[in-house]
Every structure is written in structure tokens, then in C-alpha cells.
Coordinates of C-alpha atoms and ligand atoms in Angstrom, one line a residue:
X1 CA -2.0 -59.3 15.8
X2 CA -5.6 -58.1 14.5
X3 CA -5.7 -54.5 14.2
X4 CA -8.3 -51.9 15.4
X5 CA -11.8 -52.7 13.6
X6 CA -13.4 -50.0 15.0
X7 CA -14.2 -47.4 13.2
X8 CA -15.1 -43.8 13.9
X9 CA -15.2 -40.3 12.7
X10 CA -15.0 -41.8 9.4
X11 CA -18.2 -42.9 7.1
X12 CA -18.5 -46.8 7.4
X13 CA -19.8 -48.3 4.1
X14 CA -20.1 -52.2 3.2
X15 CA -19.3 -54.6 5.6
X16 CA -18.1 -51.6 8.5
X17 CA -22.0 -50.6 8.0
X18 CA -24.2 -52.4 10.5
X19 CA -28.4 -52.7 9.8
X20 CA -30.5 -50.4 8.7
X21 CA -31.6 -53.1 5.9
X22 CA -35.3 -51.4 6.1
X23 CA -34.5 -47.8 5.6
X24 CA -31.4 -48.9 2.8
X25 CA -34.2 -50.4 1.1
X26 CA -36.5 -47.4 1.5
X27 CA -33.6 -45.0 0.2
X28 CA -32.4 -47.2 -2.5
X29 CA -36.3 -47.0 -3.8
X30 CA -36.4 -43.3 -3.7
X31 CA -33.2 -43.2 -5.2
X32 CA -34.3 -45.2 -8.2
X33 CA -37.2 -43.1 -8.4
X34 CA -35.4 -39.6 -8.7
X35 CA -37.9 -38.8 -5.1
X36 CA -35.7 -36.2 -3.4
X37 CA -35.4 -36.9 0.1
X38 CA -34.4 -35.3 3.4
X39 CA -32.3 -37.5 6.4
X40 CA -32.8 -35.9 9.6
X41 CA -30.9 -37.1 12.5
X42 CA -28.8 -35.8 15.6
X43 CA -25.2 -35.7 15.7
X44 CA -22.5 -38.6 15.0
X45 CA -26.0 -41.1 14.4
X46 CA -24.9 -41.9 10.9
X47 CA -26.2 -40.0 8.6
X48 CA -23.7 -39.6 6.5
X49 CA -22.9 -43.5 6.4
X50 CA -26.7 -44.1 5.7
X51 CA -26.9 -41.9 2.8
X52 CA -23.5 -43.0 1.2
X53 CA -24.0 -46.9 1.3
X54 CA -28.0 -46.3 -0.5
X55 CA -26.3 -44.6 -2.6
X56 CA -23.1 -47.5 -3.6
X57 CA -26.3 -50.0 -3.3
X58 CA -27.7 -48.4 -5.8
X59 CA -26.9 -50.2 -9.2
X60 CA -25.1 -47.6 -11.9
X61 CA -25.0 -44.6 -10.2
X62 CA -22.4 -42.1 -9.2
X63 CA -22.7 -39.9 -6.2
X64 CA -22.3 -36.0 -6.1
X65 CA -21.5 -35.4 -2.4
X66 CA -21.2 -32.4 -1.4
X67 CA -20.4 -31.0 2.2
X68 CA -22.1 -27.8 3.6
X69 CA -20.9 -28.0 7.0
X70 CA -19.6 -24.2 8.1
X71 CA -20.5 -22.6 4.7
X72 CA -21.2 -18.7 5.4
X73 CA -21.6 -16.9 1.7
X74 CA -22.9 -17.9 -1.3
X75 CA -19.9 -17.8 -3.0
X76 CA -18.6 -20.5 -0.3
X77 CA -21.9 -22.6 -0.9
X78 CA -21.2 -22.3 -4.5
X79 CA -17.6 -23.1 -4.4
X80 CA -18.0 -26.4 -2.2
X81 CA -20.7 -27.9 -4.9
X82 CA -18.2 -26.9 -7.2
X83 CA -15.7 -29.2 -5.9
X84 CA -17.8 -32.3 -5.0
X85 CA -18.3 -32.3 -8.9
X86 CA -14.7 -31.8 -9.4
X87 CA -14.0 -34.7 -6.6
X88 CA -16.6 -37.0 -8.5
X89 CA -15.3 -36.0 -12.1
X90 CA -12.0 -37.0 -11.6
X91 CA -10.7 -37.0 -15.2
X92 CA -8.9 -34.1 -16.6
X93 CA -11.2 -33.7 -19.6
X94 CA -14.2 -33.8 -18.1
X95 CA -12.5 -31.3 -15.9
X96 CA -12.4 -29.0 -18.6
X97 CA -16.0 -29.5 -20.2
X98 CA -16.8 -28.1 -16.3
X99 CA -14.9 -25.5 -16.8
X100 CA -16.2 -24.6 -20.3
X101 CA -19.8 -25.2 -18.8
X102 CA -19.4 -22.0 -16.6
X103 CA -16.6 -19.9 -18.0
X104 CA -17.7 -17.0 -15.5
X105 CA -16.3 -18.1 -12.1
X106 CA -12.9 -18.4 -14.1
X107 CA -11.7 -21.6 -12.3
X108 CA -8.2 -23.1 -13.0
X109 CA -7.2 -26.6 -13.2
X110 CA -4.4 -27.7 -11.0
X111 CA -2.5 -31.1 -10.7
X112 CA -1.1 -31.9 -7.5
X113 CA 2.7 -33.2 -8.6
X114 CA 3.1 -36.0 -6.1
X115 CA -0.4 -37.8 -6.7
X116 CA -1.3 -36.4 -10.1
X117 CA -4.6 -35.2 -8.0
X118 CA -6.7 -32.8 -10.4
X119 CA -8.3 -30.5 -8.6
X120 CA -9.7 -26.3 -9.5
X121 CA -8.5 -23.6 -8.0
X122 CA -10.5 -20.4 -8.1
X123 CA -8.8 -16.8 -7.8
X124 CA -9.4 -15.0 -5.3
X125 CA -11.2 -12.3 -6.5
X126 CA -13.9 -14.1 -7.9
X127 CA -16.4 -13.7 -5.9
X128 CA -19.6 -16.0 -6.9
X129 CA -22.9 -14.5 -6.0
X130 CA -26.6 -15.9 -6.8
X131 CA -26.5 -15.4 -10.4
X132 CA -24.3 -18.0 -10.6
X133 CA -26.4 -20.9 -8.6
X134 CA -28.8 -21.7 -11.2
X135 CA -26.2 -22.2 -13.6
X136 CA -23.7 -24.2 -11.5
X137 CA -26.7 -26.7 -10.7
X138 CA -27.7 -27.2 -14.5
X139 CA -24.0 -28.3 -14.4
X140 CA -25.0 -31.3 -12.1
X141 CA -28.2 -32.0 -14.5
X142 CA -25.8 -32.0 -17.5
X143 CA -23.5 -34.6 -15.5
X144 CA -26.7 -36.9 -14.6
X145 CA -27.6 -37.2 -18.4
X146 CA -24.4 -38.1 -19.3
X147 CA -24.0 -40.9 -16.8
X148 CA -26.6 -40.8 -14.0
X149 CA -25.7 -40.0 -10.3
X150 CA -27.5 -39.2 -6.6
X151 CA -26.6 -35.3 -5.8
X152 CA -25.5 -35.5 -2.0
X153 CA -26.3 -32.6 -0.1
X154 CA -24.9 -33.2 3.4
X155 CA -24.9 -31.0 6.4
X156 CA -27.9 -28.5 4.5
X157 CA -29.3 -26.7 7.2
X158 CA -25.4 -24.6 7.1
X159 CA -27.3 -22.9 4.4
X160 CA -29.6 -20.8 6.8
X161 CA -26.4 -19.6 8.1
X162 CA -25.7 -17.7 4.9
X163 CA -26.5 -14.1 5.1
X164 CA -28.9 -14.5 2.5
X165 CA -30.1 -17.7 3.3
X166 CA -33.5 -16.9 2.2
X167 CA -32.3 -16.3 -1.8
X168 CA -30.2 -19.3 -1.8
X169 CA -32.7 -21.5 -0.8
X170 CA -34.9 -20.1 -3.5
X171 CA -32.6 -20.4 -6.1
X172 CA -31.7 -24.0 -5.1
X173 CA -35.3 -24.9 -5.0
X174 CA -36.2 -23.3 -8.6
X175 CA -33.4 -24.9 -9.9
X176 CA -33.6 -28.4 -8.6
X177 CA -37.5 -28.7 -8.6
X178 CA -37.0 -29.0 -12.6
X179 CA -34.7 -31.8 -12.5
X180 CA -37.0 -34.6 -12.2
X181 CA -34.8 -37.1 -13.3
X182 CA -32.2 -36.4 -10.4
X183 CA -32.5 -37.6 -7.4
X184 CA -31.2 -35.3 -4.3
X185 CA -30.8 -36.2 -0.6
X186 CA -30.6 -33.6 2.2
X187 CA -29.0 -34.3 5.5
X188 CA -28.6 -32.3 8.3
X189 CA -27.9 -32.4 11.8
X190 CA -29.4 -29.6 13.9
X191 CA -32.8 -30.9 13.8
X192 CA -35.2 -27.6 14.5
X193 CA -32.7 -26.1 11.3
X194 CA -33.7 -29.4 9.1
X195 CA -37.2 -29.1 10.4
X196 CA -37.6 -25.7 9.1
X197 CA -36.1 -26.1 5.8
X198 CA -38.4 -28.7 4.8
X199 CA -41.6 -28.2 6.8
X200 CA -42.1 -24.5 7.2
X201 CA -44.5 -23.0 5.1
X202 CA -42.0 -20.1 4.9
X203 CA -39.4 -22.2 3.3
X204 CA -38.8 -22.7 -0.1
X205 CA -38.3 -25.8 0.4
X206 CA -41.5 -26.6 2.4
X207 CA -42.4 -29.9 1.1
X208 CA -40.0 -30.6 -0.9
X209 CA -38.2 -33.8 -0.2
X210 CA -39.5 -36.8 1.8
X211 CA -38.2 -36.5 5.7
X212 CA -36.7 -40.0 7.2
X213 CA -35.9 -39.3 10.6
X214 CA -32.7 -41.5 11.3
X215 CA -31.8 -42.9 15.3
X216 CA -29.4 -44.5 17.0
X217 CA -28.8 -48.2 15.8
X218 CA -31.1 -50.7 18.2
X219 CA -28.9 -52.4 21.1
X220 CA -29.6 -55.4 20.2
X221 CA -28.7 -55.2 16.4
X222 CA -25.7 -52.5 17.5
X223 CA -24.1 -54.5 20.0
X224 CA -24.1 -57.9 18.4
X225 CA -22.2 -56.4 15.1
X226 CA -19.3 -54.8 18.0
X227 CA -19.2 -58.0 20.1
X228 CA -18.3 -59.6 16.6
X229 CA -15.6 -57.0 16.3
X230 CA -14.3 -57.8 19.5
X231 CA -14.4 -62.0 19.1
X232 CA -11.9 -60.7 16.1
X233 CA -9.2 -59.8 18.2
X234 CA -10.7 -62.8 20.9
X235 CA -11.7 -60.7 23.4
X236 CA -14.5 -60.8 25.4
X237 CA -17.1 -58.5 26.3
X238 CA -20.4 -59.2 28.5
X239 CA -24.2 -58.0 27.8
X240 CA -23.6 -55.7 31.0
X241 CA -20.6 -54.0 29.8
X242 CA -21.6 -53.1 26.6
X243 CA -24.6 -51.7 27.9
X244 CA -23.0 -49.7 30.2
X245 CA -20.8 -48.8 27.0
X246 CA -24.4 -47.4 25.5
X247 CA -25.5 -45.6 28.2
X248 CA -22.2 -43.4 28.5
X249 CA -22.3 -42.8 25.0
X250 CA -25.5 -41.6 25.5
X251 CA -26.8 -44.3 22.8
X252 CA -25.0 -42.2 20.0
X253 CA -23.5 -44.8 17.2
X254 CA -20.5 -43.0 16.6
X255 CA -19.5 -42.5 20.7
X256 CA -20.2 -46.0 21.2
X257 CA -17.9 -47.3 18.4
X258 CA -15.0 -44.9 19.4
X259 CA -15.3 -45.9 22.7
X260 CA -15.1 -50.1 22.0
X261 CA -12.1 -48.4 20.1
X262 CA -10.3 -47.1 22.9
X263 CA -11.1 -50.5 24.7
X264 CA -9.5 -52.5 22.2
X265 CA -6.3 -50.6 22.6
X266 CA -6.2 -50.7 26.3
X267 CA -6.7 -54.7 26.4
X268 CA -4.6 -57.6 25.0
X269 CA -6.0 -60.6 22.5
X270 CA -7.8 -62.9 24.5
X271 CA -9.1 -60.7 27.3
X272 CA -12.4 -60.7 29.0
X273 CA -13.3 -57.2 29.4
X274 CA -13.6 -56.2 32.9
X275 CA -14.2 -52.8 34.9
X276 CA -11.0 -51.9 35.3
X277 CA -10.4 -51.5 31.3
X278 CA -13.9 -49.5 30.9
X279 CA -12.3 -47.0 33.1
X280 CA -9.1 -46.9 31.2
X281 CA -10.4 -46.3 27.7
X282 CA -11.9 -43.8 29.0
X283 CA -8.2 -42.4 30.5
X284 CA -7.3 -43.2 26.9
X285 CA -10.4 -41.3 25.4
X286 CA -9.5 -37.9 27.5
X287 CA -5.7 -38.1 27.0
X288 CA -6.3 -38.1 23.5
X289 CA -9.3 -35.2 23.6
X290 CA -8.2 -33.2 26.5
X291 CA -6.5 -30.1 24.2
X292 CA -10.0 -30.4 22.7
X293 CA -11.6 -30.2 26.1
X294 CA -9.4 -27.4 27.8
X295 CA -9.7 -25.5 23.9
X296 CA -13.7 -25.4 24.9
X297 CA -13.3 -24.5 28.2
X298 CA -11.2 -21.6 27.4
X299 CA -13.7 -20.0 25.4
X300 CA -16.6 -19.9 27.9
X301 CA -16.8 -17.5 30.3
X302 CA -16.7 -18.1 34.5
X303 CA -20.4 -18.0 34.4
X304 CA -20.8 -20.1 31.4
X305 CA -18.5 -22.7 32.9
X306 CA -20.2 -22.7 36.2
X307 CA -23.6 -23.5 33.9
X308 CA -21.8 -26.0 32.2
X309 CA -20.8 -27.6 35.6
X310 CA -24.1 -27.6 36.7
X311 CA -25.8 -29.3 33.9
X312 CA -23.7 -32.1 34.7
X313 CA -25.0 -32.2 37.8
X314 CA -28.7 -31.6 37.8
X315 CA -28.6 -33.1 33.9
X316 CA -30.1 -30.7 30.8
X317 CA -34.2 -31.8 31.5
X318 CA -35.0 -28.0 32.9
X319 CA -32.1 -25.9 32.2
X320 CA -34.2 -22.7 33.1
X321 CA -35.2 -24.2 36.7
X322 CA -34.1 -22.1 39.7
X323 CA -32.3 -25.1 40.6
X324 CA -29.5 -24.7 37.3
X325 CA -29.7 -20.8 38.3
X326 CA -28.6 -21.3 42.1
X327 CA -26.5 -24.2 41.2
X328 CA -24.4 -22.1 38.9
X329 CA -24.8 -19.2 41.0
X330 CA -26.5 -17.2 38.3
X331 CA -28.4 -14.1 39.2
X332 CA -31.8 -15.9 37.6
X333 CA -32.6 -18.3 34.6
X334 CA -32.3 -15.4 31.9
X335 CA -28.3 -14.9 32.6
X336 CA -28.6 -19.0 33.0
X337 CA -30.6 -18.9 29.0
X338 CA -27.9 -16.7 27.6
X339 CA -24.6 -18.8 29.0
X340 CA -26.8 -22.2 27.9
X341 CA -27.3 -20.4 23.9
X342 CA -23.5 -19.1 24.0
X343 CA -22.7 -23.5 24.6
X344 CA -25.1 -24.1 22.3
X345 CA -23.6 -21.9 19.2
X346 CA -20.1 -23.3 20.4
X347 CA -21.3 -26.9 19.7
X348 CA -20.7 -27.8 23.2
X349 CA -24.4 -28.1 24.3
X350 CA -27.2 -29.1 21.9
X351 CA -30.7 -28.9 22.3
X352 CA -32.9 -32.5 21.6
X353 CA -36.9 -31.7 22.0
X354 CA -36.6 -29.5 25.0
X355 CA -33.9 -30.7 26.9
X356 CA -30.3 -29.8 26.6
X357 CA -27.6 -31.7 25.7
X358 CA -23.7 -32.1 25.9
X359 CA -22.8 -32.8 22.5
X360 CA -19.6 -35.0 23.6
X361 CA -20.8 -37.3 26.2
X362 CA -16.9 -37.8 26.9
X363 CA -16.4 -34.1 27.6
X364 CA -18.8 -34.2 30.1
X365 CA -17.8 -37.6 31.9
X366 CA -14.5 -35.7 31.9
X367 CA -15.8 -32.4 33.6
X368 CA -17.0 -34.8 36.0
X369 CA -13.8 -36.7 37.0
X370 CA -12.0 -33.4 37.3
X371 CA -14.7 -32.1 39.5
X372 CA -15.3 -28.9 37.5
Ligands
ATP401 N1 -24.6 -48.2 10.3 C1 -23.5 -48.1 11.0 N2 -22.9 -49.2 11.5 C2 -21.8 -49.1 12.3 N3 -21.3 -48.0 12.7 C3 -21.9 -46.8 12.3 C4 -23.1 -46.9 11.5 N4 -23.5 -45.6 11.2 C5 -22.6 -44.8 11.9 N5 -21.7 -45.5 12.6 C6 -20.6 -45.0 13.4 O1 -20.8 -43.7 13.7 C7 -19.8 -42.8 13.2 C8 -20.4 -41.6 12.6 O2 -21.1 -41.9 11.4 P1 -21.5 -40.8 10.4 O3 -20.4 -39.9 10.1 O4 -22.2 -41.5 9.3 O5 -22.6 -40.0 11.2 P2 -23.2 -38.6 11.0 O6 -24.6 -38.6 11.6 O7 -23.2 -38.2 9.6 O8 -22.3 -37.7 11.9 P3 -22.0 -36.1 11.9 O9 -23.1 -35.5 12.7 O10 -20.7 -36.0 12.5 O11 -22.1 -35.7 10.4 C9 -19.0 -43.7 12.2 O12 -17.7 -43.4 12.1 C10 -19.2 -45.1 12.9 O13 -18.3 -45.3 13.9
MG402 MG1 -22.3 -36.5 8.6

């Protein structure tokens, strides 16, 4: 029996990664030429994946990835590029040049004693503040001259989430705008938050790093490369089911894939996929998420929920309409405004241009099935 080849929640590199030959190119260039970059792109589109197979295209060069996602202090931002240097840098003595490089934040090495894992631990009470940025990135310049690498900056706009967000992008800027011979790329998620960063005059780093803007992979490309998948396992799949397969995913890369994952579960080798087993891996999909889905319901409010229900409905084009308002039985659009920002910080809802979003498609195909 084949198993599973579909892939989600997890980066996809090599022969998992599907097109994109253009902008790999485009990267891989940059790359070479130590032009810092910024990828900009909504959720579960494949960033991530993008940015990490440039970067193993790239001949000779190792990659310092570092994730911001959920950072809140300094000392957390500090501590995580900390660690995607100690994750690249996986030998114990280069461990302890790193640790003789920045003696201050008084890090101790620790070897995991079932996989002989090196990893530093810091104590508690160190408490890193913005004095120590500048000298924690030198540490990634001193790296790259040694043997060069592609600093990976993933998830950046978490930054503006730091208290002082506005020092620590100043210090990263004044730090890294000297580095010529590194190359950096920025991704993020939450495009107004990306947007800022890099093209607000107010931002230190306005201008700063070329901006790709990354979308869903093409249908045509997309589906081919899963139909593919599925002739693996000899099952069948026609043009108008795998479209439909787009359009619940809302045409995001990641949804679609996990949801030709579920299907592959729910049908035997040498199936021809038919109706019936759309709507079960979709059973399969909500079995698996619904703790997920009750955990975010639990944490909204009546009103919220009623909003929530409503956008389902009448869709996210005009949230502030009278229409949203009377279907949720709001008093007007501002009560409507607050429950539809509350979604929004919870990562429920997220807002593309001027419309709002559900950011899993699935949770809102299962609102609907439930009836609210
Ligand atoms: N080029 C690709 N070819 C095939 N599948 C892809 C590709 N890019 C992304 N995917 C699918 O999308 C999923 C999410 O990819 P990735 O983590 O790179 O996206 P992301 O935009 O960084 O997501 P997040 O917003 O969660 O950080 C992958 O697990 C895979 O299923
Ligand atoms: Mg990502």
C-alpha cells in the first residue's frame, strides 16, 4: 500500500515543492547577491516552503532560520535568534565559540541524553534587553564569514507586537544594514503588519528589503502536481472535483493539500473519486479539528458568535452593512466592528484588502453543517 503523499502543516522542499520556478529563480538571484528581501503573503500560501527551498537551491550556503511567530519582549526576540543559530550550528564547539561570542546573556550548553541533541539553555533570570541585539546579530555576521549562510527571518511582523517594537526594529535595522555581504529574507503573514514594516516612511525598515508578494499556486500548475499524487495511490480524481476542492479551500495551498489528504484516507487504491468521499473527508477533516473548533467557539462571546454566524451567511465583503448588524442581532455596526476585531486578534477572522476573512475555511464549512 502507498502511503499518504500529501503533505501539510509542514514546509515542503524538493520534490514535495510544486512551481514557483520564476520566483525560485528570482530569490536564488537575490540570494547570491546578499539583496535582502521581504516575502509577503497570506496565511498557509507557502511562504515558508518558498523561502526555505531558494535557500537549499542555493549552492554553498547554510540557512539561519529563525521563527518569530508569538514573540512578545525583546528578550524573547533575542532568545529565538539565539536558538536558530544554535539549531544551525549543531556542533558542540562551535557551540561554545557562541557562547564565548556573547558571554553576557550567560547561556549554558545542554545535551539531550537520548539523542545527544546540543542545545542552550538560558537562566531564568537573564533577562536580554536591547543592548544585547546589536551584539547577538554581529554573531550571525561572524557565522557568515566563516562559512556563508541566508539569515531567515520568518513570521517578522510579530516584532511590532513587542512593547518596544519601535527600538527593536531600529536596532535590527542599524545592525543588519552594515552587513552587506549577508543576505536576509523577511516573511510575514499579516499583510497590512508586513506592509508597514517595509513601506512606511515611519519604519526603520522603510525600504529596506525588496517586497515579493507570494499567492496561491495557479490551478492549473496546483492541481496537476496533486492529481499526480493521487495516480500514486491509483486513484482517480476529475477536473470538477478538484476544483470544487479549490474553491472550499478558498484557493489557499496549504487547505487544499490537507484536504486531498483527508481524501486519500477516506478512499481505497484504485478509486475514482466521487461526491460521496468529498463529503467524507470533510467528516474526517472536522473529527479530527473539532476540539480546535469548539476551543474557538468557547472563547467568543454570544454576540461574537452570532457575528461569526452571520459572516457565513452574508460572506465577509461588508462586514459593517446593516445587513451583518441585523443578521447577528447587534445593536448597530460599531458593537458588529468590535466582535469582528475581537475574531480578528483571536486568528479566527482575518482581514484580506477590505473584506473579512475566516482564517480556516474548514471551521467555517463546519459552523455551517452544524447550523450555528
Ligand atoms: N510550492 C508548494 N508545493 C506544494 N505544496 C505547497 C507549496 N507551498 C506550500 N504548500 C502547502 O502548503 C502548506 C503550508 O506551507 P508553508 O508552511 O510553506 O506556508 P506558509 O505561508 O509559511 O504558512 P503559515 O502562514 O502557516 O506560516 C504546506 O504544508 C503544503 O501542504
Ligand atoms: Mg510560514
Amino acid at each position: 500500500m502507498t502511503t499518504n503523499p500529501f503533505k501539510y502543516g509542514t514546509v515542503v522542499t524538493g520534490k514535495d515543492f510544486c512551481g514557483r520556478y520564476e520566483l525560485l529563480g528570482g530569490i536564488v538571484k537575490h540570494i547570491e547577491s546578499a539583496q535582502n528581501i521581504a516575502i509577503i503573503g497570506e496565511r498557509r500560501i507557502g511562504k515558508t516552503s518558498l523561502v526555505r527551498e531558494a535557500a537549499r537551491k542555493t549552492k554553498g550556503l547554510r540557512t539561519l532560520y529563525v521563527d518569530f511567530f508569538g514573540v512578545k519582549s525583546i528578550d524573547a526576540m533575542c532568545k529565538r535568534i539565539i536558538h536558530g543559530i544554535t539549531l544551525m550550528e549543531k556542533k558542540e564547539t562551535w557551540i561554545t565559540k557562541i557562547i564565548k561570542a556573547i558571554p553576557y546573556i550567560r547561556p549554558k550548553l545542554s545535551v539531550d541524553p537520548l539523542t545527544g541533541a546540543i542545545s542552550l539553555t538560558f537562566d531564568a533570570s537573564t533577562e536580554l534587553r536591547e543592548e544585547s541585539i546589536p551584539g547577538i546579530l554581529s554573531l550571525i555576521e561572524k557565522l557568515a564569514n566563516e562559512k556563508p549562510l541566508v539569515a531567515v527571518f520568518d513570521e517578522f511582523q510579530a516584532i511590532l507586537d513587542i512593547n518596544d517594537s519601535h527600538e527593536a526594529l531600529g536596532l535590527l535595522r542599524s545592525t543588519i544594514q552594515f552587513q552587506s555581504d549577508v543576505p536576509y529574507i523577511f516573511a510575514g503573514s499579516i499583510r497590512h503588519k508586513m506592509d508597514w514594516v517595509f513601506s512606511s516612511p515611519d519604519s526603520p525598515f522603510f525600504k529596506s528589503a525588496i517586497l515579493i508578494n507570494i499567492d496561491s499556486l495557479p490551478y492549473f500548475e496546483y492541481s496537476k502536481f496533486l492529481m499526480g499524487k493521487f495516480r500514486t495511490g491509483k486513484r482517480t480524481i476529475r477536473d470538477e472535483f478538484m476544483q470544487k476542492i479549490f474553491e472550499m479551500a478558498d484557493n489557499v495551498t496549504g487547505d487544499i493539500q490537507q484536504f486531498c489528504e483527508a481524501l486519500w484516507e477516506v478512499t481505497p487504491e484504485g478509486a475514482e473519486i466521487k461526491d460521496t468521499n468529498i463529503a467524507d473527508a470533510l467528516t474526517l477533516i472536522f473529527a479530527r479539528e473539532r476540539n480546535a473548533y469548539e476551543n474557538y467557539l468557547s472563547l467568543l462571546t454570544d454576540l461574537q458568535q452570532k457575528c461569526l454566524m452571520a459572516i457565513t451567511s452574508e460572506g465577509g465583503k461588508n462586514v459593517l452593512s446593516a445587513r451583518i448588524a441585523k443578521a447577528s442581532g447587534a445593536a448597530n455596526p460599531s458593537s458588529v466592528r468590535k466582535a469582528v476585531s475581537r475574531m480578528i486578534s483571536l486568528n479566527i477572522l482575518f482581514e484580506k484588502g477590505k473584506e473579512v476573512q475566516f482564517a480556516n475555511p474548514f471551521f467555517r464549512a463546519w459552523l455551517v453543517r452544524r447550523g450555528g
